């Protein structure tokens, strides 16, 4: 009588391999996150407060220079409303690099910022900065900013 191998281990292996989620394309996720940040920077000029606030998560933390942390979207709203009232206020940024966690649900960007306001005589004063933004990809598939921190640099290229 011929002995046949037990097919159960092969069936189980097939089930396990067949149930693996598809591999994440971390490069594509990073590119999408950088594009989300660029689009957000472009929204600022619109002055549309709701559009400006949209990328922040409800539990986001903003860490402005020389100020206490602002926790939650309501506190961030007050800060942004005040900034938009500053004469000549303009801000923009450009992502420099991105890193996305292997799970594809967290990432961070290093960014360069440019901020302009008018002095008491109406002359524009521009400062350059660097920022770190931490992002979470929520269950709905949308990247949301959860931590935002920045400070000034000596020049535009730093």
GROMACS .gro file of C-alpha atoms in nm, residues 35-46 91-95:
model
   17
   35UNK     CA    1   0.110   6.607  -0.127
   36UNK     CA    2  -0.145   6.641   0.156
   37UNK     CA    3   0.091   6.882   0.331
   38UNK     CA    4   0.154   7.085   0.013
   39UNK     CA    5  -0.218   7.112  -0.056
   40UNK     CA    6  -0.274   7.226   0.304
   41UNK     CA    7  -0.010   7.497   0.264
   42UNK     CA    8  -0.191   7.622  -0.047
   43UNK     CA    9  -0.523   7.647   0.141
   44UNK     CA   10  -0.388   7.902   0.390
   45UNK     CA   11  -0.402   8.189   0.138
   46UNK     CA   12  -0.776   8.131   0.098
   91UNK     CA   13   0.244   8.136   0.592
   92UNK     CA   14   0.356   7.856   0.368
   93UNK     CA   15   0.567   7.545   0.390
   94UNK     CA   16   0.728   7.278   0.179
   95UNK     CA   17   0.793   6.923   0.293
   0.00000   0.00000   0.00000
